[in-house]
Tab-separated table of C-alpha atoms in Angstrom:
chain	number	residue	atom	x	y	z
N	1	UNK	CA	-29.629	-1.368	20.051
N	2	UNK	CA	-33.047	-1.845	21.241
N	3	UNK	CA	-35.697	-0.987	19.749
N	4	UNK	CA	-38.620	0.526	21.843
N	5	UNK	CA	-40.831	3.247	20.966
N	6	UNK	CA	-43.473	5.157	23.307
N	7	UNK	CA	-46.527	6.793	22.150
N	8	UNK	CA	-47.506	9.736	24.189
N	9	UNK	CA	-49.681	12.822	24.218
N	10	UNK	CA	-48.943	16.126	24.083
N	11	UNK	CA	-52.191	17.364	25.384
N	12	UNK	CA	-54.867	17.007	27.014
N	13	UNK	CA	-55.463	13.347	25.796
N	14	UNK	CA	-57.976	12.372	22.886
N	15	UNK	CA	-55.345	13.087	20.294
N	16	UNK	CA	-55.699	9.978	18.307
N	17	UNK	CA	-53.116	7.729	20.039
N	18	UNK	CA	-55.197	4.729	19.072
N	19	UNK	CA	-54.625	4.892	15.754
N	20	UNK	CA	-51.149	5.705	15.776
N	21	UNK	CA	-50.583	2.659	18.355
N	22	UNK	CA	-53.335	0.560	15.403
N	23	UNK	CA	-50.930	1.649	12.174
N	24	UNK	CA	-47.639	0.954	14.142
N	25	UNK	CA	-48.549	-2.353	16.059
N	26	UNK	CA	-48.700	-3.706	12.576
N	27	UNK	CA	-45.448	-5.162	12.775
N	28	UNK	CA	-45.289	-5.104	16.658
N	29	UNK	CA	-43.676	-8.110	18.457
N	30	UNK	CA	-44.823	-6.583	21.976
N	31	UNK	CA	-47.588	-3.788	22.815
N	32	UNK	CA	-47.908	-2.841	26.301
N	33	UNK	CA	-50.219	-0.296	28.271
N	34	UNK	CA	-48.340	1.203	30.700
N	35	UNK	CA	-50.651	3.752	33.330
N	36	UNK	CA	-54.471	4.385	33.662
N	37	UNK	CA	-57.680	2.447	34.018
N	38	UNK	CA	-60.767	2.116	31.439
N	39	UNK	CA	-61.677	5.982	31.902
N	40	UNK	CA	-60.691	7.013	28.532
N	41	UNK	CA	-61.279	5.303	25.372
N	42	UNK	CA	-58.710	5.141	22.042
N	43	UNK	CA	-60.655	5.001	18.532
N	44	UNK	CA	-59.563	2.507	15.945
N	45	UNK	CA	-60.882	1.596	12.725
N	46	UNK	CA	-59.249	-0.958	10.642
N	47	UNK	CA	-60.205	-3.580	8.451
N	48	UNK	CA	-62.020	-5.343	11.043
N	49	UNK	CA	-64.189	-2.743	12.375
N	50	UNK	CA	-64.363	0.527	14.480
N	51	UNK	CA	-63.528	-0.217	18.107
N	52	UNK	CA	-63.498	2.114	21.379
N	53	UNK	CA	-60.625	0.389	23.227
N	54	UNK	CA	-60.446	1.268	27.204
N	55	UNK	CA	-58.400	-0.376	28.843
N	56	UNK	CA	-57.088	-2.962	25.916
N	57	UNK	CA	-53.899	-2.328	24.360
N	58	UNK	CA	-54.275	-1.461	20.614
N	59	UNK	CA	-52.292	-4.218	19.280
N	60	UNK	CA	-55.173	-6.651	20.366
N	61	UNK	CA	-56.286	-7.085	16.397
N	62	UNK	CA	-52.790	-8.438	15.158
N	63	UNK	CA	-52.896	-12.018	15.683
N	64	UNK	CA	-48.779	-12.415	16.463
N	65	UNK	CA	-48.373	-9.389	18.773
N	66	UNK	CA	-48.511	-10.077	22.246
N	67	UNK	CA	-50.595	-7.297	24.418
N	68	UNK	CA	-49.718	-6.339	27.770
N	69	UNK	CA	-51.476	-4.571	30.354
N	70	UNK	CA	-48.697	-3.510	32.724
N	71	UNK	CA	-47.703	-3.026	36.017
N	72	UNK	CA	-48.532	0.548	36.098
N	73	UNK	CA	-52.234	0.476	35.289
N	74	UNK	CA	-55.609	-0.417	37.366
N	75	UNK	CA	-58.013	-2.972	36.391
N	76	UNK	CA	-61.205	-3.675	36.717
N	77	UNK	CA	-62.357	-7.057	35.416
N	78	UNK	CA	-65.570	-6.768	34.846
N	79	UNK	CA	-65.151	-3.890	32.376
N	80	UNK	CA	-62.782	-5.528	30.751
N	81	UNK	CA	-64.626	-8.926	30.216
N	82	UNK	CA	-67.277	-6.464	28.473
N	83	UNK	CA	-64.513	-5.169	26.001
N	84	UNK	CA	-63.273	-8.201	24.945
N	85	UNK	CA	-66.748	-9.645	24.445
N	86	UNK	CA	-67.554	-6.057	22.154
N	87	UNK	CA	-64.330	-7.041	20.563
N	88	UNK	CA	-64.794	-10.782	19.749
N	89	UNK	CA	-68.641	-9.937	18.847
N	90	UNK	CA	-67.457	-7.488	16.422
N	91	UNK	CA	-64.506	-8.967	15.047
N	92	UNK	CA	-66.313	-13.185	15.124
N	93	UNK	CA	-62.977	-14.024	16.744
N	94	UNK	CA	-61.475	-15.105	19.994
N	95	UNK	CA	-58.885	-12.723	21.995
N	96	UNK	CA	-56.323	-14.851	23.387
N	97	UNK	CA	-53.196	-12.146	22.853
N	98	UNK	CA	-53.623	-9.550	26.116
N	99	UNK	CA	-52.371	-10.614	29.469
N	100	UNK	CA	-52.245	-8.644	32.727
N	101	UNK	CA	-49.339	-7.815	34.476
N	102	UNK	CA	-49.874	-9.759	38.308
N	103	UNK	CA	-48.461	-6.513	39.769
N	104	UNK	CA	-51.722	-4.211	38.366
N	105	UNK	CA	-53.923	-2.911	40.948
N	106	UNK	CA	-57.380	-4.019	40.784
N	107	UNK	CA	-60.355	-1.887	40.366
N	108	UNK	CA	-62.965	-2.786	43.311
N	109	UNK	CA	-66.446	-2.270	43.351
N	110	UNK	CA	-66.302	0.244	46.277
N	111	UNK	CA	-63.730	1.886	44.652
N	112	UNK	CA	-66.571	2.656	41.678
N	113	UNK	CA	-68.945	4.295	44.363
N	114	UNK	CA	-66.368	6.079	45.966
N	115	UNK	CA	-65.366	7.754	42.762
N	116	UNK	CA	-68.499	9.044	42.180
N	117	UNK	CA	-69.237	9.919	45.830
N	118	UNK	CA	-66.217	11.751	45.969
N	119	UNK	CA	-67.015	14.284	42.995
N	120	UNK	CA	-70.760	14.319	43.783
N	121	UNK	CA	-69.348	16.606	46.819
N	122	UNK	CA	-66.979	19.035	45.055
N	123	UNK	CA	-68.356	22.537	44.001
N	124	UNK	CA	-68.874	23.145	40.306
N	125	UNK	CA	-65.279	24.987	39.977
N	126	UNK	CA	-63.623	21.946	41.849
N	127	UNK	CA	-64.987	19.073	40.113
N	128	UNK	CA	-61.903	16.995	38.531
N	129	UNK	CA	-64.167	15.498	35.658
N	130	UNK	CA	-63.707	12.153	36.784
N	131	UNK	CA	-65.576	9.672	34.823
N	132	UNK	CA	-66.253	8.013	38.227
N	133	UNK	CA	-64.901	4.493	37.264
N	134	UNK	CA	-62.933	4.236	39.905
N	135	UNK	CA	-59.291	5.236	38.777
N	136	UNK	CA	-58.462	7.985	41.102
N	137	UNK	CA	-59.560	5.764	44.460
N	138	UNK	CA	-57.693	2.378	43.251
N	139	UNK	CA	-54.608	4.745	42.508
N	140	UNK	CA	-55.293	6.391	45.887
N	141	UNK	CA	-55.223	2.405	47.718
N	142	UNK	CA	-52.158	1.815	45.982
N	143	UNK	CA	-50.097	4.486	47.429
N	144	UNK	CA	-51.580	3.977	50.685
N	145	UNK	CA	-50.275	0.144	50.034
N	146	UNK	CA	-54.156	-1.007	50.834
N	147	UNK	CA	-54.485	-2.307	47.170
N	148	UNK	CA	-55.322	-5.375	45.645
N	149	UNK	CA	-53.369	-6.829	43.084
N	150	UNK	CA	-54.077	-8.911	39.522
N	151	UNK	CA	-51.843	-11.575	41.123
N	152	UNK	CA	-53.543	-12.167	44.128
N	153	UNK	CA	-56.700	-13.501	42.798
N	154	UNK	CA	-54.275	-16.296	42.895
N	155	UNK	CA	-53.728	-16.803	46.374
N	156	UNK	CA	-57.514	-17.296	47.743
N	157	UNK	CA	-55.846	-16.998	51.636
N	158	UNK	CA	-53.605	-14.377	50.791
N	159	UNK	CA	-56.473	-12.675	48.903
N	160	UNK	CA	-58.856	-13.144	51.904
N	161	UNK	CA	-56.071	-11.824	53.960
N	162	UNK	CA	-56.197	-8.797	52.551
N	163	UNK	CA	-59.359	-8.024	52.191
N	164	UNK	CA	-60.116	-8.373	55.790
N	165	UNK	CA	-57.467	-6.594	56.392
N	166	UNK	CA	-58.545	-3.191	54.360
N	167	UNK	CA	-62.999	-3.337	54.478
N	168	UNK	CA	-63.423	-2.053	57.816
N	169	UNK	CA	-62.146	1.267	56.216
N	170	UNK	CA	-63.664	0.756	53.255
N	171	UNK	CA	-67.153	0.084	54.670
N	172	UNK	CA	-66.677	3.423	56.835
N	173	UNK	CA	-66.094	5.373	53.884
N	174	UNK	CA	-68.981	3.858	51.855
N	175	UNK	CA	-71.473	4.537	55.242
N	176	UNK	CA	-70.084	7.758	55.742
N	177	UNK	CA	-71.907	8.610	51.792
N	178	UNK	CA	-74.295	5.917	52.436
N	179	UNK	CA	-73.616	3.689	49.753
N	180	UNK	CA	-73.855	-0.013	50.263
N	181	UNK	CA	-71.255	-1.763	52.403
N	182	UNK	CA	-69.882	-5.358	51.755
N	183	UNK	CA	-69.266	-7.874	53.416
N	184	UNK	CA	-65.631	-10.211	52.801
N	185	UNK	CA	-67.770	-13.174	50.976
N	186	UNK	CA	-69.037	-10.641	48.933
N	187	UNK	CA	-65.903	-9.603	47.570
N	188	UNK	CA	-64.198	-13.092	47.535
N	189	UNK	CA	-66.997	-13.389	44.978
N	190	UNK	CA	-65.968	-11.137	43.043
N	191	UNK	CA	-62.831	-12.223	43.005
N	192	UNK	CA	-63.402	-15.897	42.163
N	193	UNK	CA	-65.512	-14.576	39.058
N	194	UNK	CA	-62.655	-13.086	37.712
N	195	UNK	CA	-59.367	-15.077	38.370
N	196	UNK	CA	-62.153	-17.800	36.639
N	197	UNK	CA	-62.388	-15.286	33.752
N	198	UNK	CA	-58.661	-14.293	33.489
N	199	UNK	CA	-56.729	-16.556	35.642
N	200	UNK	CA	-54.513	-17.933	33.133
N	201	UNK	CA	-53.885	-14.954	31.075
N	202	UNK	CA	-52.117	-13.039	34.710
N	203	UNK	CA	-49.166	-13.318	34.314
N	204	UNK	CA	-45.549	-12.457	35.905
N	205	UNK	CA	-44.401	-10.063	32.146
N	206	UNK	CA	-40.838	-9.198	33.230
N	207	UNK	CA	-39.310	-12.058	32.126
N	208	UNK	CA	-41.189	-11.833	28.810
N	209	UNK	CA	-40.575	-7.896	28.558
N	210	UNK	CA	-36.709	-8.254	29.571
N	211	UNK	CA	-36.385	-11.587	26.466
N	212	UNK	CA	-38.049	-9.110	24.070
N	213	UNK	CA	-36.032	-5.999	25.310
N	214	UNK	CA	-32.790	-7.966	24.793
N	215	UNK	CA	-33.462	-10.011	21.879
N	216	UNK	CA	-34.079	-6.400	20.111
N	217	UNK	CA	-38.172	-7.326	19.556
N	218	UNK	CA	-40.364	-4.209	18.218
N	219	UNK	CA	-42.315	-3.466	21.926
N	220	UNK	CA	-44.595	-0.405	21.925
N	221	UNK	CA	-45.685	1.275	24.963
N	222	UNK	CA	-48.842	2.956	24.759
N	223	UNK	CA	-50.686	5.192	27.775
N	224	UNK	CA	-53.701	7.076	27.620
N	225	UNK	CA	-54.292	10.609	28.090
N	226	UNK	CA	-51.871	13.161	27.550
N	227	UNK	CA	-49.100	15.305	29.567
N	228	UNK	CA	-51.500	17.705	30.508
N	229	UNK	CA	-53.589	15.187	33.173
N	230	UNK	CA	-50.489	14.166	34.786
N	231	UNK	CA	-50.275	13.788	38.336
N	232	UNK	CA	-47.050	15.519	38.489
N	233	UNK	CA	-46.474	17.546	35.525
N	234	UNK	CA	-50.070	18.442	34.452
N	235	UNK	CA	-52.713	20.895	35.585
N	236	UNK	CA	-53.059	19.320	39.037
N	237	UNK	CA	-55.472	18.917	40.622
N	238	UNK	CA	-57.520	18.326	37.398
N	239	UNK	CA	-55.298	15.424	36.294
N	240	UNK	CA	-55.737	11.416	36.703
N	241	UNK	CA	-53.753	9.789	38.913
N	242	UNK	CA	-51.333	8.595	36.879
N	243	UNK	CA	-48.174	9.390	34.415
N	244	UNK	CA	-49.155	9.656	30.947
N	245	UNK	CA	-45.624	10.492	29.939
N	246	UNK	CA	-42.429	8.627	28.332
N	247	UNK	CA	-40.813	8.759	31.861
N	248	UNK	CA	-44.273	6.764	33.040
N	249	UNK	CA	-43.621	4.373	30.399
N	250	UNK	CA	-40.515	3.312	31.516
N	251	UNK	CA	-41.979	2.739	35.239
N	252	UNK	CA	-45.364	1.115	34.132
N	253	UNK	CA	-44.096	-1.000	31.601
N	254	UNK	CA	-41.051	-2.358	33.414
N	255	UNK	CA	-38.427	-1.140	31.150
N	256	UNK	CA	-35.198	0.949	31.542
N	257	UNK	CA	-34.970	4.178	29.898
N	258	UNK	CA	-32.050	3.947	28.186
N	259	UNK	CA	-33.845	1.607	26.285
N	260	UNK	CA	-36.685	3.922	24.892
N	261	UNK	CA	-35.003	4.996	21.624
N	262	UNK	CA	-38.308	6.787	19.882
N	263	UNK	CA	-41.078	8.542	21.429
N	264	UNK	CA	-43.608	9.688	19.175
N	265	UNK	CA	-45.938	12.093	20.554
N	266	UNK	CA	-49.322	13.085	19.588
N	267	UNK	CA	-50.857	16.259	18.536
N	268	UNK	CA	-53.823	17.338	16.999
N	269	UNK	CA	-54.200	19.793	14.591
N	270	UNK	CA	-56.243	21.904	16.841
N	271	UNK	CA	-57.150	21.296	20.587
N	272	UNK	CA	-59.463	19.201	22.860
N	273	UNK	CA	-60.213	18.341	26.376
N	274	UNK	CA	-62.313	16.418	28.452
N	275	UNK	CA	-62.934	16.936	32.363
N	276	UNK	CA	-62.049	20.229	34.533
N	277	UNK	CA	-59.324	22.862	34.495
N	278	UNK	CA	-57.669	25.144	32.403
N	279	UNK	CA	-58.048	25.237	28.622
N	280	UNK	CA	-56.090	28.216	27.864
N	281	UNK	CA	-57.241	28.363	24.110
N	282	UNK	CA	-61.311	26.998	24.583
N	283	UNK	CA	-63.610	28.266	21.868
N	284	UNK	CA	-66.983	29.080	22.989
N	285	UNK	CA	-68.437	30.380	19.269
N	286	UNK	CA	-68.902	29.036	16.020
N	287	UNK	CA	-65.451	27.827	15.262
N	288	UNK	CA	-65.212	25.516	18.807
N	289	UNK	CA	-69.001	24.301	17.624
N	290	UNK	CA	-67.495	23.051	14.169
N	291	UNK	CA	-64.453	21.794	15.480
N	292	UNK	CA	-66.454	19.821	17.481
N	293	UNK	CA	-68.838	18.770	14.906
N	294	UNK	CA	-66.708	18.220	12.202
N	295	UNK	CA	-64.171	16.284	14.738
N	296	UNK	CA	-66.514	14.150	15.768
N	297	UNK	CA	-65.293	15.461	19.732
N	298	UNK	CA	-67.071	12.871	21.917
N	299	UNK	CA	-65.624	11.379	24.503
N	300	UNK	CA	-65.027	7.393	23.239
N	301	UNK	CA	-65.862	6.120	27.106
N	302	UNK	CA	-68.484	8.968	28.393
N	303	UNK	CA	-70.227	10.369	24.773
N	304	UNK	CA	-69.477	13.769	27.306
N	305	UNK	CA	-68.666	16.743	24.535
N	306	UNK	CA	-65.117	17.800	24.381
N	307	UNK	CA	-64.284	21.468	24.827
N	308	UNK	CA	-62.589	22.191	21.668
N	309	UNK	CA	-60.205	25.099	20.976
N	310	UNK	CA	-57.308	26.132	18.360
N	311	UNK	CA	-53.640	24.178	18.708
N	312	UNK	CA	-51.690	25.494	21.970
N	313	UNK	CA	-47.860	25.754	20.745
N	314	UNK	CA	-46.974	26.537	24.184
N	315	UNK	CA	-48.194	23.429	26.124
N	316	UNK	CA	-47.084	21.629	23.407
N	317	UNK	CA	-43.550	22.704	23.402
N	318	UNK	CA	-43.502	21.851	27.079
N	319	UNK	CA	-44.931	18.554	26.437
N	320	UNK	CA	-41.933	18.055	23.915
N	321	UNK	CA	-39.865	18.872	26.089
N	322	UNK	CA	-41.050	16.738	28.869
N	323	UNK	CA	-41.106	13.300	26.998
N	324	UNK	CA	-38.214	13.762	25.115
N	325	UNK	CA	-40.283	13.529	21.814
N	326	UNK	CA	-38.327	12.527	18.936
N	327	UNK	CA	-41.268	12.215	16.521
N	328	UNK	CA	-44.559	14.244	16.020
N	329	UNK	CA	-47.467	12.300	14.785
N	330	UNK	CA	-50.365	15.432	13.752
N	331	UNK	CA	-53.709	13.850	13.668
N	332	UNK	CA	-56.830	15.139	12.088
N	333	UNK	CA	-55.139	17.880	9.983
N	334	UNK	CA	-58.137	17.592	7.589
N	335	UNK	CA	-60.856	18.748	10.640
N	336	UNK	CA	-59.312	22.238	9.499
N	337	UNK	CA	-60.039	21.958	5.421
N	338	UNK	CA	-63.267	24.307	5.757
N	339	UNK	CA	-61.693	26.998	8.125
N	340	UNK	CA	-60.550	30.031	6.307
N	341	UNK	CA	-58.460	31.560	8.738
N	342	UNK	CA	-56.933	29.064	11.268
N	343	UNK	CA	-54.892	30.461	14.652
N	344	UNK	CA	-52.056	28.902	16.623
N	345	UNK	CA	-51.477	30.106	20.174
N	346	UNK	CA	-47.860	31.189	21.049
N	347	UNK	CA	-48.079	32.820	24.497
N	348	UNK	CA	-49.877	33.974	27.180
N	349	UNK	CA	-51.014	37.545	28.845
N	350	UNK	CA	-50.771	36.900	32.699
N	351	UNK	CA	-51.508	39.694	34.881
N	352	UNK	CA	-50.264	42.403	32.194
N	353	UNK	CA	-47.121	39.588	31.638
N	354	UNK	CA	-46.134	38.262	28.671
N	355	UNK	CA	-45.508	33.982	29.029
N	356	UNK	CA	-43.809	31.888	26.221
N	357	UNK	CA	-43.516	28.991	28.489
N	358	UNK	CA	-46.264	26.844	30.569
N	359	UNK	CA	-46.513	27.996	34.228
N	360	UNK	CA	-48.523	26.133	36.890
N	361	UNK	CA	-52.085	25.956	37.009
N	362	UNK	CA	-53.010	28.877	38.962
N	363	UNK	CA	-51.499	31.007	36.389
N	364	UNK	CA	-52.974	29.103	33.576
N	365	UNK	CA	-56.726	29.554	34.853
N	366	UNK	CA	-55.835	33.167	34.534
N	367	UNK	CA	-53.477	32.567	30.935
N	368	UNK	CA	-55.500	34.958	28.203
N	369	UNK	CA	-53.734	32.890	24.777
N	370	UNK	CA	-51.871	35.456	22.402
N	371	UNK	CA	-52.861	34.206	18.605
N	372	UNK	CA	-50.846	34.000	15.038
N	373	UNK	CA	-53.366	33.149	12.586
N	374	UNK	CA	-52.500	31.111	9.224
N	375	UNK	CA	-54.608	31.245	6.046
N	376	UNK	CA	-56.665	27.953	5.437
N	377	UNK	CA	-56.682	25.562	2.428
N	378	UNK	CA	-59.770	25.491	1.690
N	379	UNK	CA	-59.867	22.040	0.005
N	380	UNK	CA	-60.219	18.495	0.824
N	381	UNK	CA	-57.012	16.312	2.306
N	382	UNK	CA	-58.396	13.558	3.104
N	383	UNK	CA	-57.507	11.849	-0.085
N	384	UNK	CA	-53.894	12.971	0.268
N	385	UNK	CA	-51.453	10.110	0.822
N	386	UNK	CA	-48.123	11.672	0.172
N	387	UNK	CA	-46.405	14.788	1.391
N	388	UNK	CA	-46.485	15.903	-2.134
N	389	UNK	CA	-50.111	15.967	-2.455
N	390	UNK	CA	-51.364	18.248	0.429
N	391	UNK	CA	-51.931	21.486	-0.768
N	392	UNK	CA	-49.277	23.964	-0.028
N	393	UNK	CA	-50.964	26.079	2.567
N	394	UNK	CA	-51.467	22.954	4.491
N	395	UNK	CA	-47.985	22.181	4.065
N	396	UNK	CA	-46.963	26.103	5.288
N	397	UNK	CA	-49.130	25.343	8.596
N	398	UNK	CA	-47.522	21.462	9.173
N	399	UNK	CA	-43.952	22.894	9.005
N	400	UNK	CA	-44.430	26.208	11.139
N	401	UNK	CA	-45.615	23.441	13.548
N	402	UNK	CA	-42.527	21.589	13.305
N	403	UNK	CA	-40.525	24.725	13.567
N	404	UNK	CA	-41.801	26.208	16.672
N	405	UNK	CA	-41.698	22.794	18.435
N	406	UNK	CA	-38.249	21.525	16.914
N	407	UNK	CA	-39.701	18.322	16.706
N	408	UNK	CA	-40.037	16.196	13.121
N	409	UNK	CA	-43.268	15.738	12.070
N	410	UNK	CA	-43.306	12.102	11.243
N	411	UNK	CA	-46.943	11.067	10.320
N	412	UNK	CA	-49.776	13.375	9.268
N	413	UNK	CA	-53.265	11.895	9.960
N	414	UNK	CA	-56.315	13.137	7.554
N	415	UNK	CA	-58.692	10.705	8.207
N	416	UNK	CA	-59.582	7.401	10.739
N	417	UNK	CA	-59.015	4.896	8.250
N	418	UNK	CA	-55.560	2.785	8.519
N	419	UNK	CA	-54.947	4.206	5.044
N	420	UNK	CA	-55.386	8.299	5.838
N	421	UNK	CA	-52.084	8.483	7.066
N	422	UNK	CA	-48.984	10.634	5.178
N	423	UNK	CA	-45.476	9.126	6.111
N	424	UNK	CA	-42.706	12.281	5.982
């Protein structure tokens, strides 16, 4: 039996992954990130401080778990080097636990002023909400197999090679927006910086993974984001350019999914989301303005506002569905103590239709969400630590939850600290 879990989201990402991944890498033997790049940020706060992790797996501040950024994610070096420097400047100690997959695609410094090039030129009701760091264009190289990878930083003629191989486009596209062209040195550079920074922590992980995956270790696999910014299964085009999901664990991580036996997905009490789209339940009065106060809804890499609105039981369900969830882990339940009346979406109006399931984005930018409202607590639960002691209302609203998605609810976040989390 191994023993693998995934963490997931179930929305539109920003649902507190990071401090799900922080409470359960406690015991971790293995914590790997499977998709994305350093465009969105997880929160943790623990005993050693309150980080914004990018691109870092969570399990960096437990001194016996090994973190892995996989196969499946893009990198870009220099962002990194600042994270771990925040980290050890914060923290007075050294990282020497994350290592990078040599199959990861490297983030390039065109692929930075491309990014925001790119969105620059789309019209207000196109724009992506890219947080032009280059993602979307590295992901781009890499299925047009003109990428770079971590491992060839290794190989300087190989390296070289390549990047001969793949500028002369590059430099077109950067002219063609007039940005700044390079020249092969230039990059070389670049490169040479970092395989000096990181050299010896890139790394071949499969036979590490595949020894931990057999000897039964405790491996998480963590992603960013949520279903609802996937490339295949989310609200395309206003996705990333990855697979936030338990079926892009599997893939980025280098693991088999047979042996995935938990995926815990995560939900907030209510709703956020960052970037363009569809939002099918966005709140543009009081109640999204204290959600988002009271929530704290900044975006951890961009400070951009989220657009808050009330919990979508319909995307969620799908998002269930999707990853196969087998546990629920509700995060900041006690953002809704002060709200009196508190609604749940469970459908859509389409055209004079009536939708209980998600349909594709077209229809969803013209989804009008069909409420159930619940009566509020009223009262504090942040100092809750059992089931027991929530009040009962709270209680009434956490299990109609669990009923309409069929889905335990496993953990019940009411705070940021390690220690403001219920176990069920």
């Amino acid at each position: 039996m191994s023993n693998v879990t995934a963490i997931v989201g179930v929305q539109w990402g920003d649902e507190g992954k990071g401090r799900v991944v922080d409470y359960l890498a406690k015991d971790a033997e293995l914590v790997i990130r499977f998709q994305g790049g350093d465009n969105a940020g997880h929160t943790v706060i623990n005993d050693k401080g309150k980080f914004a992790l990018h691109i870092i797996p969570s399990g960096v501040f437990n001194e016996n778990t090994m973190n892995i950024v996989g196969a499946g994610t893009v990198v870009n070096f220099s962002t990194m080097r600042e994270e771990i420097n925040n980290i050890e400047k914060v923290t007075g100690e050294s990282v020497t636990n994350v290592f990078i997959d040599e199959r990861a695609h490297l983030i390039m410094p065109y692929h930075t002023l491309l990014d925001g090039a790119e969105e620059s030129k789309r019209s207000s009701d196109q724009k992506i909400g890219t947080t032009k760091r280059g993602i979307g264009p590295c992901y781009s190289d890499k299925g047009a197999r003109m990428g770079l990878r971590a491992g060839d930083l290794k190989d300087e003629a190989w390296l070289r090679k390549r990047i001969e191989l793949l500028l002369p486009k590059k430099n077109r596209d950067l002219e063609y927006y007039g940005l700044k062209t390079f020249t092969v040195d230039e990059l070389m550079d670049v490169c040479k910086e970092w395989k000096n920074q990181f050299g010896d922590y890139i790394i071949d992980t499969v036979p590490i993974i595949r020894e931990a995956v057999e000897s039964n270790k405790k491996i998480l696999l963590e992603g960013q984001l949520g279903i609802m910014r996937d490339n295949d299964w989310g609200i395309y085009p206003y996705t990333t350019s990855s697979n936030p999901t338990s079926a892009g664990a599997t893939v980025g991580a280098g693991i088999a999914p047979r042996h995935i036996n938990k995926v815990v997905g995560v939900v907030k009490a209510y709703s956020t989301s960052v970037g363009g789209g569809p939002y099918m339940t966005e709140l543009f009065d009081a109640d999204g303005d204290k959600l988002r106060d009271l929530g704290g809804e900044y975006g951890a890499t961009t400070g951009r506002p989220r657009r808050c609105g009330w919990l979508d039981l319909v995307a969620a369900d799908y998002a269930c569905y999707m990853n196969g969830i087998t546990d629920l882990a509700l995060t900041k339940l006690d953002i809704l103590d002060t709200f009196e009346r508190i609604k749940v979406c469970t459908g859509y109006m389409i055209n004079g239709e009536y939708y209980t399931y998600l349909p594709n984005t077209q229809l969803q930018e013209q989804a009008k969400p069909i409420y159930e409202e619940w009566e509020g607590w009223m009262c504090d639960t942040s100092k809750c630590r059992t089931w027991d002691e929530l009040p009962q209302k709270a209680k009434d609203y956490v299990l109609m939850i669990e009923e309409k998605l069929n889905t335990h609810i496993t953990y019940i976040s009411v705070g940021p600290e390690r220690d403001q989390l219920i176990i069920r």
